[in-house]
Short mmCIF file of C-alpha atoms and ligand atoms in Angstrom, two decimals:
data_model
loop_
_atom_site.label_atom_id
_atom_site.label_comp_id
_atom_site.label_asym_id
_atom_site.label_seq_id
_atom_site.Cartn_x
_atom_site.Cartn_y
_atom_site.Cartn_z
CA MET A 1 0.00 0.00 0.00
CA ALA A 2 1.44 3.26 -1.10
CA ASN A 3 2.07 6.02 1.38
CA ARG A 4 0.76 9.50 1.00
CA GLU A 5 2.71 12.45 2.27
CA GLY A 6 1.12 13.94 5.37
CA MET A 7 -1.88 11.64 5.26
CA VAL A 8 -3.24 8.64 7.13
CA ARG A 9 -5.61 5.97 5.99
CA LYS A 10 -8.84 6.16 7.94
CA THR A 11 -10.77 3.28 6.32
CA ASP A 12 -9.90 0.20 4.33
CA ALA A 13 -11.56 -0.86 1.09
CA THR A 14 -13.88 -3.35 2.81
CA GLU A 15 -15.21 -0.68 5.13
CA ARG A 16 -15.82 1.71 2.29
CA MET A 17 -17.54 -0.83 0.09
CA THR A 18 -19.74 -2.12 2.90
CA HIS A 19 -20.66 1.45 3.81
CA TRP A 20 -21.67 2.29 0.25
CA ILE A 21 -23.65 -0.90 -0.28
CA LEU A 22 -25.56 -0.08 2.90
CA ALA A 23 -26.00 3.56 1.88
CA GLY A 24 -26.89 2.75 -1.73
CA SER A 25 -29.44 0.09 -0.86
CA PHE A 26 -31.02 2.37 1.75
CA LEU A 27 -31.25 5.28 -0.66
CA PHE A 28 -32.73 3.11 -3.39
CA ALA A 29 -35.24 1.57 -0.99
CA LEU A 30 -36.07 5.07 0.25
CA PHE A 31 -36.51 6.31 -3.31
CA THR A 32 -38.80 3.43 -4.32
CA GLY A 33 -40.60 3.52 -0.98
CA LEU A 34 -41.36 7.23 -1.26
CA GLY A 35 -42.50 6.58 -4.83
CA MET A 36 -45.13 4.16 -3.51
CA MET A 37 -46.04 6.31 -0.50
CA PHE A 38 -46.61 9.60 -2.29
CA HIS A 39 -48.93 9.17 -5.22
CA HIS A 40 -48.08 12.56 -6.68
CA TRP A 41 -44.54 11.24 -7.14
CA SER A 42 -45.68 8.60 -9.62
CA ILE A 43 -42.78 9.83 -11.75
CA ILE A 44 -40.53 7.52 -9.69
CA PRO A 45 -42.39 4.28 -10.55
CA THR A 46 -42.83 5.57 -14.09
CA ILE A 47 -39.10 5.86 -14.74
CA LEU A 48 -38.40 2.58 -12.97
CA GLY A 49 -40.89 0.58 -15.02
CA GLY A 50 -44.15 0.70 -13.07
CA TYR A 51 -45.44 0.02 -9.58
CA TYR A 52 -45.20 -3.75 -9.83
CA ALA A 53 -41.51 -3.55 -10.77
CA VAL A 54 -40.96 -1.01 -7.99
CA LYS A 55 -42.47 -3.39 -5.43
CA TRP A 56 -39.84 -5.99 -6.27
CA MET A 57 -37.02 -3.44 -6.48
CA HIS A 58 -38.01 -2.20 -3.03
CA ILE A 59 -37.98 -5.74 -1.63
CA PHE A 60 -34.65 -6.53 -3.31
CA SER A 61 -32.92 -3.37 -2.11
CA GLY A 62 -34.34 -4.03 1.35
CA VAL A 63 -32.75 -7.48 1.41
CA VAL A 64 -29.40 -6.01 0.31
CA PHE A 65 -29.79 -3.38 3.03
CA GLY A 66 -30.42 -6.09 5.61
CA ILE A 67 -27.37 -8.12 4.65
CA SER A 68 -25.04 -5.11 4.51
CA LEU A 69 -26.48 -3.92 7.82
CA ILE A 70 -25.36 -7.15 9.48
CA ALA A 71 -21.93 -6.71 7.88
CA VAL A 72 -21.68 -3.12 9.12
CA ILE A 73 -22.68 -4.09 12.65
CA ILE A 74 -19.98 -6.78 12.79
CA MET A 75 -17.41 -4.54 11.13
CA TRP A 76 -17.84 -1.43 13.27
CA TRP A 77 -19.10 -2.94 16.52
CA GLU A 78 -15.82 -2.35 18.34
CA ASP A 79 -15.24 1.16 17.03
CA ALA A 80 -18.79 2.53 16.87
CA GLY A 81 -20.90 0.25 19.02
CA LYS A 82 -19.22 0.89 22.33
CA PHE A 83 -19.36 4.18 24.18
CA VAL A 84 -16.23 5.02 26.16
CA GLU A 85 -15.11 7.66 28.62
CA GLY A 86 -15.27 11.09 27.10
CA ASP A 87 -18.24 10.28 24.89
CA GLY A 88 -20.62 11.70 27.46
CA LYS A 89 -18.70 14.96 27.54
CA TRP A 90 -18.66 15.03 23.76
CA ILE A 91 -22.44 14.79 23.69
CA LEU A 92 -22.90 17.46 26.37
CA ARG A 93 -20.78 19.80 24.24
CA ALA A 94 -22.74 18.87 21.10
CA GLY A 95 -19.47 17.84 19.51
CA GLY A 96 -18.37 21.46 19.32
CA TYR A 97 -20.75 22.01 16.42
CA LEU A 98 -23.11 24.52 18.00
CA TRP A 99 -20.95 26.75 20.16
CA ASP A 100 -17.23 27.20 20.58
CA VAL A 101 -15.68 24.57 22.80
CA LYS A 102 -12.07 24.66 23.79
CA ASP A 103 -11.50 21.31 25.51
CA MET A 104 -13.19 18.67 23.37
CA PRO A 105 -12.54 15.17 24.74
CA PRO A 106 -10.37 13.30 22.20
CA SER A 107 -12.38 10.90 20.05
CA GLY A 108 -11.39 7.48 18.81
CA LYS A 109 -12.07 6.24 15.30
CA PHE A 110 -15.66 7.39 15.64
CA ASN A 111 -16.85 10.25 17.82
CA ALA A 112 -19.86 10.00 20.13
CA GLY A 113 -22.14 11.59 17.54
CA GLN A 114 -21.19 8.99 14.97
CA LYS A 115 -21.79 6.31 17.56
CA ILE A 116 -25.28 7.64 18.18
CA PHE A 117 -25.93 7.56 14.45
CA PHE A 118 -24.55 4.00 14.35
CA TRP A 119 -27.02 2.97 17.05
CA PHE A 120 -29.94 4.64 15.30
CA VAL A 121 -29.02 2.78 12.12
CA VAL A 122 -28.74 -0.49 14.03
CA VAL A 123 -32.02 -0.19 15.94
CA PHE A 124 -34.23 1.34 13.26
CA GLY A 125 -32.46 -0.52 10.45
CA ILE A 126 -33.20 -3.85 12.12
CA LEU A 127 -36.77 -2.68 12.72
CA LEU A 128 -37.06 -1.79 9.03
CA VAL A 129 -35.75 -5.18 7.94
CA ILE A 130 -37.90 -7.19 10.34
CA THR A 131 -41.10 -5.30 9.52
CA GLY A 132 -40.19 -5.49 5.84
CA LEU A 133 -39.78 -9.25 6.05
CA ILE A 134 -43.18 -9.46 7.77
CA MET A 135 -44.73 -7.39 4.98
CA ILE A 136 -43.36 -9.71 2.29
CA ASN A 137 -45.38 -12.60 3.73
CA VAL A 138 -47.90 -10.54 5.65
CA LEU A 139 -50.78 -13.03 5.57
CA ALA A 140 -48.76 -15.47 7.68
CA PHE A 141 -49.05 -13.12 10.68
CA PRO A 142 -51.90 -12.13 12.99
CA VAL A 143 -53.51 -8.94 11.78
CA VAL A 144 -52.37 -6.96 14.85
CA VAL A 145 -48.74 -7.84 14.14
CA ALA A 146 -49.17 -7.04 10.46
CA ARG A 147 -50.74 -3.65 11.17
CA TRP A 148 -47.96 -2.71 13.57
CA ALA A 149 -45.39 -3.82 11.01
CA TYR A 150 -46.62 -1.30 8.43
CA MET A 151 -46.69 1.48 11.00
CA LEU A 152 -43.26 0.73 12.46
CA HIS A 153 -41.80 0.48 8.96
CA ALA A 154 -43.02 4.00 8.22
CA MET A 155 -41.83 5.26 11.61
CA SER A 156 -38.33 3.85 11.12
CA VAL A 157 -38.10 5.49 7.71
CA PHE A 158 -39.06 8.83 9.22
CA VAL A 159 -36.35 8.51 11.88
CA LEU A 160 -33.58 7.20 9.62
CA ALA A 161 -34.28 9.44 6.64
CA SER A 162 -34.22 12.51 8.89
CA PHE A 163 -31.02 11.44 10.64
CA LEU A 164 -29.52 10.62 7.25
CA MET A 165 -29.64 14.31 6.36
CA VAL A 166 -27.49 15.13 9.41
CA HIS A 167 -25.11 12.37 8.39
CA ILE A 168 -24.84 13.65 4.82
CA TYR A 169 -24.26 17.24 5.96
CA LEU A 170 -21.60 16.34 8.54
CA GLY A 171 -19.93 13.90 6.16
CA THR A 172 -19.61 16.44 3.36
CA ILE A 173 -19.64 20.24 3.47
CA GLY A 174 -20.15 20.42 7.25
CA ASN A 175 -16.71 18.92 7.88
CA PRO A 176 -14.25 19.76 5.11
CA GLY A 177 -11.76 16.97 4.49
CA THR A 178 -14.07 14.23 5.79
CA LEU A 179 -15.78 12.85 2.70
CA GLN A 180 -12.54 11.43 1.34
CA ALA A 181 -12.38 9.06 4.33
CA MET A 182 -15.31 7.24 2.73
CA LEU A 183 -14.22 7.78 -0.90
CA TYR A 184 -10.62 6.58 -1.05
CA GLY A 185 -9.87 6.35 2.66
CA TRP A 186 -7.10 8.87 3.18
CA VAL A 187 -7.37 11.94 5.40
CA THR A 188 -4.76 14.51 6.37
CA ARG A 189 -2.91 14.11 9.66
CA GLU A 190 -4.26 17.52 10.70
CA TRP A 191 -7.78 16.27 10.08
CA ALA A 192 -7.16 13.14 12.11
CA GLN A 193 -5.48 15.10 14.91
CA PHE A 194 -8.48 17.42 15.05
CA HIS A 195 -11.34 14.92 14.67
CA CYS A 196 -10.06 11.66 16.12
CA PRO A 197 -6.79 12.20 18.01
CA ARG A 198 -7.13 9.02 20.04
CA TRP A 199 -7.44 7.00 16.87
CA LEU A 200 -4.40 8.76 15.34
CA GLU A 201 -2.32 7.99 18.39
CA GLU A 202 -3.26 4.31 18.33
CA HIS A 203 -2.65 4.25 14.60
CA ASP A 204 0.83 5.73 14.97
CA ASN A 205 1.71 3.38 17.81
CA LYS A 206 0.67 0.40 15.73
CA ALA A 207 2.65 1.63 12.76
CA GLN A 208 5.71 2.10 14.92
CA ALA A 209 5.40 -1.33 16.47
CA LYS A 210 5.21 -2.79 12.99
CA GLN A 211 8.36 -1.03 11.91
CA GLU A 212 10.40 -2.12 14.90
CA MET B 1 -73.66 11.97 -8.89
CA ALA B 2 -75.98 10.37 -6.43
CA GLU B 3 -74.53 8.36 -3.61
CA TYR B 4 -75.94 4.90 -3.07
CA ILE B 5 -76.32 2.44 -0.24
CA LYS B 6 -76.88 -1.29 -0.18
CA LEU B 7 -79.21 -2.22 2.67
CA ILE B 8 -79.10 -5.69 4.22
CA ASP B 9 -82.14 -6.45 6.35
CA ILE B 10 -80.88 -9.51 8.19
CA THR B 11 -84.36 -10.21 9.56
CA LYS B 12 -85.57 -11.16 6.11
CA CYS B 13 -82.70 -13.42 5.06
CA THR B 14 -83.63 -17.07 4.59
CA GLY B 15 -80.13 -18.17 3.64
CA CYS B 16 -81.12 -19.17 0.13
CA ARG B 17 -77.80 -17.95 -1.27
CA ALA B 18 -79.30 -16.53 -4.45
CA CYS B 19 -77.05 -13.49 -3.88
CA GLN B 20 -73.98 -15.71 -3.75
CA VAL B 21 -74.85 -17.34 -7.06
CA ALA B 22 -75.86 -14.10 -8.76
CA CYS B 23 -72.55 -12.51 -7.79
CA LYS B 24 -70.59 -15.42 -9.26
CA GLN B 25 -72.66 -15.28 -12.42
CA TRP B 26 -72.50 -11.57 -13.08
CA ASN B 27 -68.81 -11.26 -12.26
CA GLY B 28 -67.86 -14.49 -14.09
CA LEU B 29 -66.32 -16.06 -10.99
CA PRO B 30 -65.69 -19.81 -11.01
CA ALA B 31 -67.21 -22.06 -8.34
CA GLU B 32 -65.00 -23.58 -5.66
CA ASN B 33 -64.54 -27.17 -4.61
CA THR B 34 -65.47 -27.35 -0.96
CA THR B 35 -65.93 -30.07 1.61
CA PHE B 36 -68.55 -30.53 4.29
CA THR B 37 -67.33 -29.22 7.62
CA GLY B 38 -70.36 -29.91 9.79
CA SER B 39 -72.04 -26.59 9.09
CA TYR B 40 -74.14 -25.06 6.35
CA GLN B 41 -71.32 -22.61 5.81
CA ASN B 42 -70.31 -23.00 2.18
CA PRO B 43 -67.93 -21.90 0.78
CA PRO B 44 -66.05 -21.49 4.05
CA ASP B 45 -64.91 -17.91 3.51
CA LEU B 46 -64.65 -15.03 1.08
CA SER B 47 -61.99 -15.66 -1.54
CA TYR B 48 -60.46 -14.26 -4.68
CA ASN B 49 -63.34 -15.90 -6.55
CA THR B 50 -66.05 -15.42 -3.91
CA TRP B 51 -66.89 -11.80 -3.34
CA THR B 52 -70.00 -12.33 -1.26
CA LEU B 53 -71.39 -15.19 0.78
CA ILE B 54 -73.86 -16.04 3.48
CA ARG B 55 -72.29 -16.49 6.88
CA PHE B 56 -74.06 -19.22 8.82
CA ASP B 57 -73.94 -19.30 12.58
CA GLU B 58 -75.79 -21.51 15.02
CA ILE B 59 -76.68 -20.19 18.42
CA ASP B 60 -78.47 -21.66 21.38
CA VAL B 61 -81.67 -19.82 22.31
CA GLU B 62 -83.25 -21.33 25.42
CA GLY B 63 -82.24 -24.84 24.43
CA ASN B 64 -83.23 -24.45 20.80
CA ILE B 65 -80.86 -24.07 17.88
CA LYS B 66 -81.29 -20.81 16.02
CA TRP B 67 -79.73 -20.13 12.65
CA LEU B 68 -78.16 -16.80 11.88
CA MET B 69 -77.69 -15.90 8.26
CA ARG B 70 -75.70 -12.86 7.20
CA HIS B 71 -74.90 -11.59 3.72
CA ASP B 72 -71.21 -10.59 3.91
CA ALA B 73 -69.22 -8.56 1.38
CA CYS B 74 -67.24 -5.35 1.03
CA MET B 75 -68.85 -2.55 3.05
CA HIS B 76 -67.82 0.21 0.60
CA CYS B 77 -66.51 2.55 3.23
CA GLU B 78 -66.88 6.31 2.91
CA ASP B 79 -63.21 6.87 3.78
CA PRO B 80 -61.89 3.38 3.04
CA ALA B 81 -58.86 2.11 4.93
CA CYS B 82 -57.97 -0.03 1.91
CA VAL B 83 -57.73 2.99 -0.40
CA LYS B 84 -55.75 4.94 2.20
CA VAL B 85 -53.00 2.33 2.36
CA CYS B 86 -52.90 1.21 -1.27
CA PRO B 87 -49.51 2.14 -2.78
CA SER B 88 -50.56 1.79 -6.41
CA PRO B 89 -52.81 4.59 -7.71
CA GLY B 90 -55.90 3.22 -9.43
CA ALA B 91 -55.72 -0.23 -7.87
CA LEU B 92 -58.45 0.73 -5.39
CA VAL B 93 -60.72 3.64 -6.17
CA LYS B 94 -63.44 5.29 -4.14
CA THR B 95 -66.10 6.29 -6.68
CA PRO B 96 -68.53 9.22 -6.39
CA GLU B 97 -71.40 6.72 -6.11
CA GLY B 98 -69.84 5.36 -2.92
CA ALA B 99 -68.63 2.08 -4.37
CA VAL B 100 -65.00 1.13 -3.72
CA VAL B 101 -63.71 -0.57 -6.84
CA HIS B 102 -60.52 -2.54 -7.37
CA ASN B 103 -58.72 -2.61 -10.70
CA PRO B 104 -56.57 -5.74 -11.19
CA LYS B 105 -54.61 -3.92 -13.88
CA TYR B 106 -52.96 -1.68 -11.29
CA CYS B 107 -52.87 -3.97 -8.23
CA ILE B 108 -49.30 -4.97 -7.34
CA GLY B 109 -50.30 -7.65 -4.84
CA CYS B 110 -48.77 -5.99 -1.78
CA LYS B 111 -51.75 -7.06 0.42
CA ALA B 112 -51.68 -3.82 2.44
CA CYS B 113 -55.42 -3.38 1.86
CA MET B 114 -56.15 -6.81 3.33
CA ILE B 115 -54.39 -5.86 6.54
CA ALA B 116 -55.93 -2.39 6.80
CA CYS B 117 -59.56 -3.28 5.99
CA PRO B 118 -61.62 -3.19 9.21
CA PHE B 119 -64.02 -5.74 7.73
CA ASN B 120 -61.38 -8.20 6.47
CA VAL B 121 -62.69 -8.14 2.91
CA PRO B 122 -60.06 -8.16 0.12
CA ARG B 123 -58.76 -11.59 -0.87
CA TYR B 124 -55.47 -12.48 -2.52
CA SER B 125 -54.61 -14.81 -5.37
CA PRO B 126 -50.98 -16.01 -5.24
CA GLU B 127 -51.20 -17.12 -8.89
CA LYS B 128 -52.33 -13.68 -10.11
CA ASP B 129 -50.46 -11.77 -7.36
CA GLU B 130 -53.42 -9.44 -6.94
CA ILE B 131 -56.51 -8.97 -4.79
CA ALA B 132 -60.22 -9.06 -5.59
CA LYS B 133 -63.42 -8.09 -3.79
CA CYS B 134 -67.00 -6.94 -4.26
CA THR B 135 -67.31 -3.85 -6.46
CA LEU B 136 -70.94 -3.10 -5.57
CA CYS B 137 -71.45 -4.10 -9.22
CA TYR B 138 -70.05 -0.78 -10.33
CA ASP B 139 -70.56 -1.77 -13.96
CA ARG B 140 -74.28 -2.24 -13.23
CA ILE B 141 -75.04 0.69 -10.94
CA THR B 142 -73.48 3.20 -13.33
CA ASP B 143 -75.88 1.81 -15.92
CA GLY B 144 -78.95 2.41 -13.75
CA LYS B 145 -79.21 -1.21 -12.59
CA ARG B 146 -79.06 -2.61 -9.08
CA PRO B 147 -76.23 -4.91 -7.97
CA ALA B 148 -76.66 -8.52 -9.12
CA CYS B 149 -77.12 -9.81 -5.55
CA VAL B 150 -79.90 -7.31 -4.84
CA THR B 151 -81.69 -8.22 -8.07
CA ALA B 152 -81.55 -11.91 -7.18
CA CYS B 153 -82.69 -11.63 -3.55
CA PRO B 154 -86.23 -13.08 -3.38
CA THR B 155 -87.18 -11.91 0.13
CA GLY B 156 -86.33 -8.20 0.08
CA CYS B 157 -83.48 -8.74 2.49
CA LEU B 158 -81.21 -6.87 0.08
CA ASP B 159 -82.12 -3.45 -1.24
CA PHE B 160 -80.20 -0.79 -3.10
CA GLY B 161 -80.95 2.87 -3.69
CA PRO B 162 -80.05 6.51 -3.05
CA LYS B 163 -78.28 7.10 0.26
CA ASP B 164 -81.01 9.17 2.01
CA LYS B 165 -83.76 6.81 1.01
CA MET B 166 -81.89 3.74 2.24
CA ILE B 167 -80.97 5.36 5.57
CA LYS B 168 -84.61 6.31 6.10
CA LYS B 169 -85.71 2.78 5.25
CA ALA B 170 -83.10 1.25 7.56
CA ARG B 171 -84.23 3.45 10.47
CA ALA B 172 -87.88 2.63 9.91
CA ARG B 173 -87.18 -1.08 9.68
CA ALA B 174 -84.93 -1.09 12.76
CA GLU B 175 -87.73 0.57 14.69
CA GLU B 176 -90.30 -1.85 13.34
CA VAL B 177 -88.39 -4.96 14.44
CA GLY B 178 -86.84 -3.39 17.52
CA GLY B 179 -83.41 -3.94 16.10
CA TYR B 180 -80.57 -1.60 15.24
CA ILE B 181 -78.43 -0.38 12.36
CA TYR B 182 -74.88 -1.65 11.84
CA PRO B 183 -72.31 -0.18 11.48
CA ASN B 184 -73.09 2.75 13.69
CA ASN B 185 -69.88 4.77 13.77
CA PRO B 186 -70.39 8.33 12.51
CA LYS B 187 -66.61 8.57 12.08
CA TYR B 188 -66.44 5.53 9.82
CA GLU B 189 -69.43 5.49 7.50
CA THR B 190 -70.11 2.84 4.92
CA HIS B 191 -72.23 2.47 1.80
CA VAL B 192 -73.55 -0.83 3.06
CA LEU B 193 -75.88 -0.93 6.06
CA TYR B 194 -77.33 -3.79 8.07
CA VAL B 195 -80.50 -3.96 10.08
CA LEU B 196 -79.69 -6.43 12.84
CA PRO B 197 -82.50 -7.95 14.92
CA LYS B 198 -83.00 -7.55 18.63
CA GLY B 199 -82.24 -10.33 21.05
CA VAL B 200 -79.12 -11.59 19.30
CA ASP B 201 -75.73 -10.62 20.66
CA MET B 202 -73.68 -8.94 17.93
CA LYS B 203 -70.78 -11.20 18.84
CA ALA B 204 -72.83 -14.22 17.75
CA TYR B 205 -72.31 -13.21 14.12
CA SER B 206 -68.98 -14.63 13.04
CA HIS B 207 -66.63 -12.31 11.14
CA LEU B 208 -68.65 -9.24 12.18
CA ASN B 209 -66.39 -6.54 13.59
CA PRO B 210 -68.28 -5.07 16.57
CA ASP B 211 -66.31 -1.83 16.37
CA PRO B 212 -65.40 -1.01 12.78
CA LYS B 213 -63.12 1.98 12.38
CA MET B 214 -59.99 3.15 10.65
CA PRO B 215 -57.19 1.17 12.34
CA ALA B 216 -55.09 3.43 14.57
CA THR B 217 -51.91 2.03 13.03
CA VAL B 218 -53.11 3.23 9.60
CA LEU B 219 -53.71 6.71 10.99
CA TRP B 220 -50.24 6.84 12.52
CA TRP B 221 -48.71 5.53 9.36
CA LYS B 222 -50.51 7.71 6.84
CA ASN B 223 -51.39 10.85 8.78
CA LEU B 224 -48.29 11.11 10.93
CA PHE B 225 -45.17 9.31 9.74
CA LYS B 226 -45.88 9.84 6.04
CA PRO B 227 -45.86 13.67 6.21
CA PHE B 228 -43.23 13.54 8.98
CA THR B 229 -40.80 11.78 6.65
CA LEU B 230 -40.79 14.73 4.28
CA LEU B 231 -40.91 17.29 7.09
CA GLY B 232 -38.08 15.51 8.88
CA MET B 233 -35.84 15.27 5.83
CA GLY B 234 -36.61 18.81 4.68
CA GLY B 235 -36.44 20.26 8.17
CA VAL B 236 -33.10 18.69 9.00
CA ALA B 237 -31.66 19.69 5.64
CA GLY B 238 -32.88 23.24 6.30
CA LEU B 239 -31.28 23.28 9.75
CA ALA B 240 -28.03 21.99 8.25
CA ALA B 241 -28.10 24.80 5.71
CA LEU B 242 -28.71 27.32 8.50
CA HIS B 243 -25.82 25.86 10.47
CA TYR B 244 -23.59 26.20 7.45
CA LEU B 245 -24.63 29.82 6.95
CA ILE B 246 -24.43 30.87 10.60
CA LYS B 247 -21.66 28.75 12.10
CA GLY B 248 -19.90 27.72 8.93
CA PRO B 249 -18.19 24.40 8.35
CA HIS B 250 -16.25 22.72 11.11
CA GLU B 251 -12.80 23.58 9.81
CA VAL B 252 -9.79 21.64 11.01
CA GLU B 253 -7.68 23.75 13.34
CA GLU B 254 -4.17 23.76 12.02
CA LYS B 255 -1.70 22.21 14.42
CA PRO B 256 1.90 21.25 13.74
CA SER B 257 1.84 17.81 12.19
CA LYS B 258 4.20 14.97 12.87
CA GLY B 259 4.88 14.24 9.22
CA GLY B 260 3.72 11.60 6.76
CA ASP B 261 2.03 8.34 7.48
CA ALA B 262 4.54 5.59 8.04
CA ASP B 263 3.03 2.57 6.38
CA GLY B 264 -0.38 3.55 5.20
CA GLU B 265 -2.19 0.93 7.22
S1 SF4 C 1 -64.87 -2.88 3.59
FE1 SF4 C 1 -62.64 -3.08 3.43
S2 SF4 C 1 -62.29 -3.45 1.24
FE2 SF4 C 1 -64.40 -2.65 1.43
S3 SF4 C 1 -64.15 -0.41 1.13
FE3 SF4 C 1 -64.06 -0.80 3.35
S4 SF4 C 1 -61.84 -0.97 3.76
FE4 SF4 C 1 -62.11 -1.24 1.56
S1 SF4 C 2 -52.89 -5.56 -2.77
FE1 SF4 C 2 -53.37 -4.34 -4.60
S2 SF4 C 2 -55.26 -3.22 -4.11
FE2 SF4 C 2 -54.42 -4.01 -2.17
S3 SF4 C 2 -53.16 -2.31 -1.35
FE3 SF4 C 2 -51.77 -3.61 -2.55
S4 SF4 C 2 -51.77 -2.73 -4.62
FE4 SF4 C 2 -53.56 -1.87 -3.54
#
């Protein structure tokens, strides 16, 4: 693996691909789902080949979402699933996004905000997949369960789609220099020192140990 | 366009099933192979090819068996739960006459209507991957005719006519027999009304929902989370834009760096 002057590699190719399969399948399922939910957006089913085709595309992208969700949970459980000391402080200071904070607790690979997003994706993503699976074979379930499934599916979409907008903003223009971590993986050392100093330290220690 | 109502005066039903046959005939629905199950109930339930049937129930009245017969089909709701949840425009349509009509051409077989319907009416065909149900003979009533079942009914149990007239008739008949009108929920009106007799517990009628209404889960889904999804996405995007304009991006504070990455991993 080639080195880049003044840069560190934040993510490996597996992480990036898994992330984008998850993101892509969610966005496509969202797109087709909104197309079926809002009748004045019939343009979506029209370009995709009709409502019947869209039903199957929605189911298919949902299955891909479910599989990549499991992969993401396994992959990032250690780094994003576990809250550590300092995360509470980070949350109380809103990550330094809303007012000026001098002493931000140093974050690891993922900061507390990203961990919260991870947990929202895990909880509501699993809810989406389970209710979606129920809806595929809905007649096999008692009507109460089936009715709740439709409602919880819609609720989870509301939560995740809204949170997704925060994620997109903070991953792109809200934090210059961040998007590349998910595109080709490399970020500047300054970026890493600023956003995830604890991770950078561990990373450097590991690299040193390897060299010795 | 006049609104219509189908009136079912249970007290006059003899269980002859002429309505069942007439429905099959007019709508070109094939008969079903059924087996005897110890009851006069036949066929056992509504199906993709059976849009109306007589529900038979036996109850014990002071040691004597009493038969209950009830003509069951789509209730043609005023604000139908099935239409509210249907994802495919045109698959289920509420018509100005009050009939709720399905169109197999547009149905995508998602079965959402079956789950939402408070009267458990639409039925699914796995082969066709679509649903079917009573249409109130929309092709007949728009041609000035009465639904096939009403035409066939020999006892006057079934009647069909303008909304006001049928409501008046139902009230008069309910008073006459000391019975009551079903359904009786001003918040969930239907274009099919029953006159049920006195002295029989409503629960004795199988498959009769004692409290028909729009399911709460459908209201949460369609009236709350549906608009909330757009409001949430738009609202959060708007707040992000405001944050960008007011606070600006979260720029990295320059600090002396330790030099290049050693091994890239
Ligand atoms: S009875 Fe069921 S299928 Fe018929 S109009 Fe009402 S909700 Fe729709
Ligand atoms: S099964 Fe057909 S009619 Fe029923 S909600 Fe789905 S698309 Fe609409």
